[in-house]
mmCIF file of C-alpha atoms in Angstrom:
data_model
loop_
_atom_site.group_PDB
_atom_site.id
_atom_site.type_symbol
_atom_site.label_atom_id
_atom_site.label_comp_id
_atom_site.label_asym_id
_atom_site.label_seq_id
_atom_site.Cartn_x
_atom_site.Cartn_y
_atom_site.Cartn_z
ATOM 1 C CA MET A 1 -53.000 37.973 2.955
ATOM 2 C CA THR A 2 -52.496 38.507 -0.797
ATOM 3 C CA LEU A 3 -49.152 37.633 -2.362
ATOM 4 C CA ILE A 4 -47.887 39.747 -5.255
ATOM 5 C CA GLN A 5 -47.130 37.428 -8.137
ATOM 6 C CA PRO A 6 -44.085 38.320 -10.287
ATOM 7 C CA LEU A 7 -44.943 39.530 -13.817
ATOM 8 C CA THR A 8 -44.387 36.715 -16.251
ATOM 9 C CA ARG A 9 -44.325 37.066 -20.027
ATOM 10 C CA PRO A 10 -45.085 34.397 -22.636
ATOM 11 C CA PRO A 11 -41.919 32.727 -24.000
ATOM 12 C CA ALA A 12 -42.545 34.106 -27.509
ATOM 13 C CA VAL A 13 -42.769 37.697 -26.247
ATOM 14 C CA LYS A 14 -39.657 37.215 -24.121
ATOM 15 C CA ARG A 15 -37.714 35.850 -27.079
ATOM 16 C CA GLY A 16 -38.873 38.769 -29.227
ATOM 17 C CA LEU A 17 -37.802 41.366 -26.664
ATOM 18 C CA THR A 18 -34.452 39.619 -26.254
ATOM 19 C CA PHE A 19 -33.910 39.616 -30.006
ATOM 20 C CA VAL A 20 -34.705 43.349 -30.234
ATOM 21 C CA ALA A 21 -32.370 44.122 -27.318
ATOM 22 C CA GLU A 22 -29.495 42.117 -28.831
ATOM 23 C CA HIS A 23 -29.914 43.537 -32.331
ATOM 24 C CA ALA A 24 -31.049 47.090 -31.532
ATOM 25 C CA LEU A 25 -28.168 48.743 -33.377
ATOM 26 C CA LEU A 26 -28.572 46.570 -36.482
ATOM 27 C CA LEU A 27 -32.330 47.149 -36.508
ATOM 28 C CA ALA A 28 -31.806 50.912 -36.260
ATOM 29 C CA LEU A 29 -29.309 50.870 -39.145
ATOM 30 C CA GLY A 30 -31.656 48.686 -41.206
ATOM 31 C CA ILE A 31 -34.502 51.143 -40.700
ATOM 32 C CA ILE A 32 -32.244 54.063 -41.676
ATOM 33 C CA PHE A 33 -31.310 52.284 -44.919
ATOM 34 C CA LEU A 34 -34.906 51.273 -45.678
ATOM 35 C CA VAL A 35 -36.540 54.678 -45.158
ATOM 36 C CA PRO A 36 -35.356 56.201 -48.499
ATOM 37 C CA VAL A 37 -36.326 53.015 -50.386
ATOM 38 C CA VAL A 38 -39.811 52.967 -48.867
ATOM 39 C CA PHE A 39 -40.201 56.689 -49.546
ATOM 40 C CA VAL A 40 -39.336 56.247 -53.242
ATOM 41 C CA ALA A 41 -41.662 53.234 -53.558
ATOM 42 C CA LEU A 42 -44.614 55.049 -51.933
ATOM 43 C CA THR A 43 -44.035 58.239 -53.930
ATOM 44 C CA SER A 44 -44.153 56.200 -57.143
ATOM 45 C CA PHE A 45 -47.858 55.586 -56.420
ATOM 46 C CA MET A 46 -48.741 59.236 -55.690
ATOM 47 C CA GLY A 47 -50.483 61.625 -58.037
ATOM 48 C CA GLY A 48 -48.835 64.812 -59.268
ATOM 49 C CA GLY A 49 -50.789 66.964 -56.797
ATOM 50 C CA GLN A 50 -49.773 64.892 -53.751
ATOM 51 C CA THR A 51 -46.020 64.357 -54.188
ATOM 52 C CA LEU A 52 -44.982 67.807 -52.928
ATOM 53 C CA THR A 53 -47.517 68.110 -50.108
ATOM 54 C CA GLY A 54 -45.503 66.239 -47.494
ATOM 55 C CA ALA A 55 -47.940 63.304 -47.457
ATOM 56 C CA LEU A 56 -46.278 59.955 -46.811
ATOM 57 C CA TRP A 57 -49.078 57.613 -47.880
ATOM 58 C CA PRO A 58 -50.528 57.575 -51.424
ATOM 59 C CA HIS A 59 -54.181 58.591 -51.597
ATOM 60 C CA PRO A 60 -55.476 57.495 -54.008
ATOM 61 C CA TRP A 61 -52.970 54.951 -55.335
ATOM 62 C CA GLU A 62 -51.891 56.027 -58.842
ATOM 63 C CA TRP A 63 -50.998 52.688 -60.438
ATOM 64 C CA SER A 64 -51.048 54.447 -63.792
ATOM 65 C CA ASN A 65 -47.663 56.084 -63.019
ATOM 66 C CA TYR A 66 -45.928 52.891 -64.150
ATOM 67 C CA ALA A 67 -47.897 52.706 -67.404
ATOM 68 C CA ARG A 68 -47.145 56.370 -68.057
ATOM 69 C CA ALA A 69 -43.451 55.724 -67.392
ATOM 70 C CA PHE A 70 -43.355 53.191 -70.233
ATOM 71 C CA GLY A 71 -45.393 55.514 -72.461
ATOM 72 C CA SER A 72 -43.230 58.586 -71.825
ATOM 73 C CA ALA A 73 -39.782 57.098 -72.476
ATOM 74 C CA PRO A 74 -38.202 54.173 -74.380
ATOM 75 C CA LEU A 75 -37.561 52.198 -71.206
ATOM 76 C CA GLY A 76 -37.218 48.914 -73.071
ATOM 77 C CA ARG A 77 -34.352 50.282 -75.142
ATOM 78 C CA TRP A 78 -32.695 51.845 -72.086
ATOM 79 C CA PHE A 79 -32.877 48.557 -70.163
ATOM 80 C CA GLY A 80 -31.488 46.691 -73.181
ATOM 81 C CA ASN A 81 -28.545 49.098 -73.420
ATOM 82 C CA SER A 82 -27.887 48.762 -69.669
ATOM 83 C CA LEU A 83 -27.969 44.989 -69.974
ATOM 84 C CA LEU A 84 -25.488 45.083 -72.875
ATOM 85 C CA TYR A 85 -23.233 47.496 -70.972
ATOM 86 C CA ALA A 86 -23.312 45.712 -67.604
ATOM 87 C CA GLY A 87 -23.452 42.142 -68.962
ATOM 88 C CA GLY A 88 -20.771 42.677 -71.629
ATOM 89 C CA SER A 89 -18.444 44.463 -69.214
ATOM 90 C CA THR A 90 -18.848 41.717 -66.616
ATOM 91 C CA LEU A 91 -18.134 38.996 -69.178
ATOM 92 C CA PHE A 92 -15.054 40.792 -70.526
ATOM 93 C CA MET A 93 -13.802 41.487 -66.996
ATOM 94 C CA LEU A 94 -14.010 37.812 -66.067
ATOM 95 C CA LEU A 95 -12.239 36.693 -69.254
ATOM 96 C CA SER A 96 -9.329 39.036 -68.602
ATOM 97 C CA SER A 97 -9.085 39.470 -64.830
ATOM 98 C CA VAL A 98 -9.400 35.835 -63.701
ATOM 99 C CA PRO A 99 -6.286 34.594 -65.591
ATOM 100 C CA MET A 100 -4.275 37.648 -64.552
ATOM 101 C CA ALA A 101 -5.225 37.260 -60.889
ATOM 102 C CA TYR A 102 -4.334 33.563 -61.011
ATOM 103 C CA VAL A 103 -0.891 34.294 -62.474
ATOM 104 C CA LEU A 104 -0.171 36.942 -59.835
ATOM 105 C CA ALA A 105 -1.274 34.624 -57.031
ATOM 106 C CA LYS A 106 -0.065 31.157 -58.024
ATOM 107 C CA VAL A 107 2.500 31.292 -60.845
ATOM 108 C CA ARG A 108 6.113 32.123 -60.099
ATOM 109 C CA ILE A 109 7.042 34.822 -62.587
ATOM 110 C CA ARG A 110 9.581 37.612 -62.522
ATOM 111 C CA PHE A 111 8.439 41.062 -61.430
ATOM 112 C CA ALA A 112 5.163 39.676 -60.034
ATOM 113 C CA ASN A 113 5.301 42.116 -57.116
ATOM 114 C CA LEU A 114 6.042 45.006 -59.464
ATOM 115 C CA ILE A 115 3.069 44.064 -61.676
ATOM 116 C CA PHE A 116 0.825 43.823 -58.630
ATOM 117 C CA PHE A 117 2.064 47.230 -57.484
ATOM 118 C CA ALA A 118 1.054 48.606 -60.910
ATOM 119 C CA VAL A 119 -2.398 47.068 -60.428
ATOM 120 C CA ILE A 120 -2.720 48.821 -57.059
ATOM 121 C CA VAL A 121 -1.670 52.136 -58.618
ATOM 122 C CA ALA A 122 -4.219 51.684 -61.427
ATOM 123 C CA MET A 123 -6.913 50.946 -58.836
ATOM 124 C CA LEU A 124 -6.113 54.115 -56.879
ATOM 125 C CA LEU A 125 -5.764 56.353 -59.939
ATOM 126 C CA PRO A 126 -8.871 58.532 -60.456
ATOM 127 C CA PRO A 127 -10.393 57.803 -63.906
ATOM 128 C CA GLN A 128 -10.693 61.529 -64.597
ATOM 129 C CA VAL A 129 -6.882 61.761 -64.803
ATOM 130 C CA THR A 130 -6.725 59.686 -67.995
ATOM 131 C CA GLN A 131 -10.121 60.672 -69.389
ATOM 132 C CA VAL A 132 -8.976 63.214 -71.991
ATOM 133 C CA PRO A 133 -6.394 61.038 -73.831
ATOM 134 C CA VAL A 134 -8.717 58.013 -73.608
ATOM 135 C CA TYR A 135 -11.594 60.018 -75.061
ATOM 136 C CA VAL A 136 -9.388 61.264 -77.901
ATOM 137 C CA MET A 137 -8.381 57.669 -78.660
ATOM 138 C CA TRP A 138 -12.008 56.503 -78.878
ATOM 139 C CA ALA A 139 -12.918 59.560 -80.972
ATOM 140 C CA GLN A 140 -10.154 58.728 -83.477
ATOM 141 C CA LEU A 141 -11.500 55.171 -83.636
ATOM 142 C CA ARG A 142 -14.958 56.688 -84.427
ATOM 143 C CA VAL A 143 -16.809 54.724 -81.735
ATOM 144 C CA VAL A 144 -17.977 57.679 -79.613
ATOM 145 C CA GLY A 145 -21.777 57.535 -79.466
ATOM 146 C CA THR A 146 -21.798 53.741 -79.069
ATOM 147 C CA LEU A 147 -21.406 51.409 -76.092
ATOM 148 C CA TRP A 148 -17.985 50.145 -77.235
ATOM 149 C CA PRO A 149 -15.917 52.736 -75.266
ATOM 150 C CA LEU A 150 -17.749 51.598 -72.135
ATOM 151 C CA VAL A 151 -17.469 47.823 -72.667
ATOM 152 C CA LEU A 152 -14.181 47.208 -74.496
ATOM 153 C CA PRO A 153 -11.775 48.508 -71.772
ATOM 154 C CA HIS A 154 -12.872 45.664 -69.491
ATOM 155 C CA LEU A 155 -11.444 43.188 -72.008
ATOM 156 C CA PHE A 156 -8.014 44.373 -70.831
ATOM 157 C CA GLY A 157 -8.648 43.762 -67.145
ATOM 158 C CA ASN A 158 -10.080 45.673 -64.235
ATOM 159 C CA ALA A 159 -7.691 46.671 -61.454
ATOM 160 C CA PHE A 160 -10.124 46.208 -58.557
ATOM 161 C CA SER A 161 -11.332 42.837 -59.884
ATOM 162 C CA VAL A 162 -7.735 41.618 -60.320
ATOM 163 C CA PHE A 163 -6.965 42.668 -56.744
ATOM 164 C CA LEU A 164 -10.111 41.001 -55.371
ATOM 165 C CA LEU A 165 -9.595 37.747 -57.284
ATOM 166 C CA ARG A 166 -5.881 37.581 -56.418
ATOM 167 C CA GLN A 167 -6.736 37.848 -52.741
ATOM 168 C CA PHE A 168 -9.192 34.966 -53.126
ATOM 169 C CA PHE A 169 -6.738 32.776 -55.078
ATOM 170 C CA LEU A 170 -4.190 33.302 -52.283
ATOM 171 C CA THR A 171 -6.590 31.602 -49.850
ATOM 172 C CA VAL A 172 -6.519 28.397 -51.937
ATOM 173 C CA PRO A 173 -3.704 26.093 -50.668
ATOM 174 C CA ASP A 174 -0.795 25.673 -53.100
ATOM 175 C CA GLU A 175 -0.974 21.905 -52.687
ATOM 176 C CA TYR A 176 -3.984 21.744 -55.036
ATOM 177 C CA ALA A 177 -2.072 23.442 -57.863
ATOM 178 C CA ASP A 178 1.063 21.357 -57.174
ATOM 179 C CA ALA A 179 -0.959 18.134 -57.296
ATOM 180 C CA ALA A 180 -2.541 19.189 -60.598
ATOM 181 C CA ARG A 181 0.924 19.926 -62.032
ATOM 182 C CA MET A 182 2.132 16.462 -60.988
ATOM 183 C CA ASP A 183 -0.860 15.023 -62.872
ATOM 184 C CA GLY A 184 0.384 16.703 -66.042
ATOM 185 C CA ASN A 185 -1.864 19.762 -66.127
ATOM 186 C CA GLY A 186 -0.549 23.006 -67.540
ATOM 187 C CA GLU A 187 -1.314 26.377 -65.986
ATOM 188 C CA TRP A 188 -4.453 26.786 -68.127
ATOM 189 C CA GLY A 189 -5.697 23.365 -67.046
ATOM 190 C CA ILE A 190 -4.997 24.168 -63.379
ATOM 191 C CA LEU A 191 -6.879 27.443 -63.710
ATOM 192 C CA THR A 192 -9.963 26.048 -65.459
ATOM 193 C CA ARG A 193 -10.195 22.641 -63.756
ATOM 194 C CA VAL A 194 -8.987 23.380 -60.223
ATOM 195 C CA MET A 195 -8.879 27.071 -59.363
ATOM 196 C CA VAL A 196 -12.033 28.386 -61.022
ATOM 197 C CA PRO A 197 -14.358 25.792 -59.387
ATOM 198 C CA MET A 198 -12.763 26.485 -55.990
ATOM 199 C CA ALA A 199 -12.890 30.261 -56.461
ATOM 200 C CA ARG A 200 -16.544 30.532 -57.480
ATOM 201 C CA PRO A 201 -17.507 32.742 -54.467
ATOM 202 C CA GLY A 202 -14.725 35.207 -55.255
ATOM 203 C CA ILE A 203 -15.558 35.200 -58.968
ATOM 204 C CA ALA A 204 -19.244 35.761 -58.158
ATOM 205 C CA ALA A 205 -18.370 38.678 -55.873
ATOM 206 C CA ALA A 206 -16.201 40.295 -58.563
ATOM 207 C CA ALA A 207 -18.932 39.775 -61.185
ATOM 208 C CA VAL A 208 -21.639 41.291 -58.962
ATOM 209 C CA PHE A 209 -19.425 44.284 -58.149
ATOM 210 C CA MET A 210 -18.796 44.885 -61.861
ATOM 211 C CA PHE A 211 -22.463 44.438 -62.842
ATOM 212 C CA PHE A 212 -23.620 46.907 -60.163
ATOM 213 C CA GLN A 213 -20.936 49.434 -61.074
ATOM 214 C CA CYS A 214 -21.827 49.408 -64.773
ATOM 215 C CA TRP A 215 -25.603 49.306 -64.242
ATOM 216 C CA ASN A 216 -25.472 52.392 -62.000
ATOM 217 C CA ASP A 217 -22.808 54.225 -64.007
ATOM 218 C CA TYR A 218 -23.785 57.729 -65.054
ATOM 219 C CA TYR A 219 -20.462 59.402 -65.828
ATOM 220 C CA GLY A 220 -19.331 57.000 -68.586
ATOM 221 C CA PRO A 221 -22.609 57.143 -70.584
ATOM 222 C CA LEU A 222 -22.666 60.926 -70.133
ATOM 223 C CA LEU A 223 -19.222 61.130 -71.729
ATOM 224 C CA TYR A 224 -19.631 58.667 -74.600
ATOM 225 C CA THR A 225 -23.338 58.219 -75.424
ATOM 226 C CA SER A 226 -25.010 61.511 -74.468
ATOM 227 C CA GLU A 227 -25.201 62.625 -78.115
ATOM 228 C CA ASN A 228 -26.912 59.400 -79.228
ATOM 229 C CA PRO A 229 -30.225 58.756 -77.356
ATOM 230 C CA ALA A 230 -30.498 55.334 -79.018
ATOM 231 C CA ARG A 231 -27.559 54.139 -76.884
ATOM 232 C CA TRP A 232 -28.559 55.622 -73.529
ATOM 233 C CA PRO A 233 -28.529 53.140 -70.627
ATOM 234 C CA VAL A 234 -31.250 53.462 -68.013
ATOM 235 C CA ALA A 235 -29.060 55.345 -65.468
ATOM 236 C CA TYR A 236 -28.419 58.170 -67.933
ATOM 237 C CA GLY A 237 -31.919 58.001 -69.399
ATOM 238 C CA LEU A 238 -33.423 58.376 -65.932
ATOM 239 C CA ALA A 239 -31.561 61.660 -65.414
ATOM 240 C CA SER A 240 -32.778 63.020 -68.752
ATOM 241 C CA PHE A 241 -36.290 61.889 -67.880
ATOM 242 C CA HIS A 242 -36.031 63.962 -64.718
ATOM 243 C CA GLY A 243 -35.173 67.018 -66.775
ATOM 244 C CA SER A 244 -38.080 66.576 -69.168
ATOM 245 C CA HIS A 245 -40.725 65.900 -66.486
ATOM 246 C CA SER A 246 -39.381 67.743 -63.472
ATOM 247 C CA THR A 247 -42.825 68.236 -61.877
ATOM 248 C CA ASP A 248 -44.195 64.694 -62.268
ATOM 249 C CA TRP A 249 -42.408 63.088 -59.332
ATOM 250 C CA GLY A 250 -44.720 60.099 -59.252
ATOM 251 C CA VAL A 251 -43.647 59.003 -62.742
ATOM 252 C CA ILE A 252 -39.986 59.747 -62.007
ATOM 253 C CA MET A 253 -40.096 57.600 -58.872
ATOM 254 C CA ALA A 254 -41.832 54.839 -60.831
ATOM 255 C CA VAL A 255 -38.932 54.828 -63.325
ATOM 256 C CA THR A 256 -36.494 54.816 -60.388
ATOM 257 C CA VAL A 257 -38.166 51.730 -58.913
ATOM 258 C CA LEU A 258 -38.112 49.957 -62.287
ATOM 259 C CA ALA A 259 -34.415 50.819 -62.774
ATOM 260 C CA THR A 260 -33.582 49.379 -59.354
ATOM 261 C CA LEU A 261 -35.400 46.070 -59.755
ATOM 262 C CA PRO A 262 -32.794 44.274 -61.953
ATOM 263 C CA VAL A 263 -30.034 45.065 -59.445
ATOM 264 C CA VAL A 264 -32.164 43.737 -56.589
ATOM 265 C CA VAL A 265 -32.927 40.546 -58.527
ATOM 266 C CA VAL A 266 -29.241 39.962 -59.327
ATOM 267 C CA PHE A 267 -28.241 40.467 -55.689
ATOM 268 C CA PHE A 268 -31.075 38.200 -54.488
ATOM 269 C CA PHE A 269 -29.816 35.262 -56.558
ATOM 270 C CA ALA A 270 -26.101 35.925 -55.945
ATOM 271 C CA GLN A 271 -26.134 37.127 -52.344
ATOM 272 C CA ARG A 272 -24.865 33.890 -50.810
ATOM 273 C CA ALA A 273 -21.835 33.636 -53.081
ATOM 274 C CA PHE A 274 -21.362 37.410 -52.920
ATOM 275 C CA VAL A 275 -21.237 37.531 -49.108
ATOM 276 C CA GLU A 276 -18.998 34.449 -48.971
ATOM 277 C CA GLY A 277 -16.602 35.979 -51.483
ATOM 278 C CA ILE A 278 -16.445 39.269 -49.583
ATOM 279 C CA THR A 279 -15.844 37.444 -46.308
ATOM 280 C CA LEU A 280 -13.072 35.196 -47.611
ATOM 281 C CA THR A 281 -11.192 37.990 -49.388
ATOM 282 C CA GLY A 282 -11.522 40.424 -46.498
ATOM 283 C CA VAL A 283 -12.743 43.179 -48.847
ATOM 284 C CA LYS A 284 -15.490 45.464 -47.588
ATOM 285 C CA GLY A 285 -17.426 47.466 -50.160
#
C-alpha cells in the first residue's frame, strides 16, 4: 500500500509566497508606478526607427542618444539654472519659513490664530489669481527674463512650508522651550539651539518638497524666462527640446532620464528624514 505524501515546499519558497500574498496590493501598485519609468528608460536607448513601432526592448541599444542629447542642447546651462532656481528657492524658504513657523507654534503673540488663518488662505489661493499684478511688479523692476522673479518670493516665506513646519514644531513638547528660557536663552537662541536640531526631519521634508517643486516647475519659467534661453531651467528646456526634435523620441527620452536623475539622487539621500518628517506632521503629499 502506497501512502500519498503531502506536498511540502522549501522554507525559502514558502516565505516568498507568503510575502507576495501579504503584499500583493503594494506590489501591484509598485509595478503600476514603475511601468512608465521603465518605458522611458528603455525608449531612451532606442533608435529613431524603433521608437514608434510598439517595440518594448531596444534593438540595437543606441547609447549614442545620450551623447546626442548633450550635443543638441545646452544641458549643462539648463541644469545649472535649475540648480540655482531650486537650490536658491529652498535656501530662501528655510531662512524665512522656519522662524515664522516657530513663532506661530511656540511664541505667545497676539493674533497668532489670525496670522495662521492667513497662511492657510495663502496656501489655498491659486497662484494664477495674483499672477498679473505680480508679473507687472517684476516687469517694473526690470527683472523679467532672469531667475530673480522665481527665487526672490521664497525669501518672504512659503505658505505650505510654514504650515508643514508649524505642525512639526507643535509636536515638540513646550518643556524644552521653557527650560531654554529659564537658562537665559532668547527666542532666537531657542530656535537655533533647541528647536532646529529637534525639527530636522520636518525641515528636511519641507526642503525636499520645495526642491522638487522648483526643479519640476514649468509654469514659472514659462512666464518669466521664456524670452531668454540663457536662463531656461531644464524643465522648460526639455519642453522646447521636444518641439525642436519632435520625431527623435530616443533623444527626448534620454534628456528626460537625465533631468530626472538629480531628483532621484536628492530623494535617495534624504528619504529617511523625508519620510519621518511626513509621518510626524501627518501631511501626505
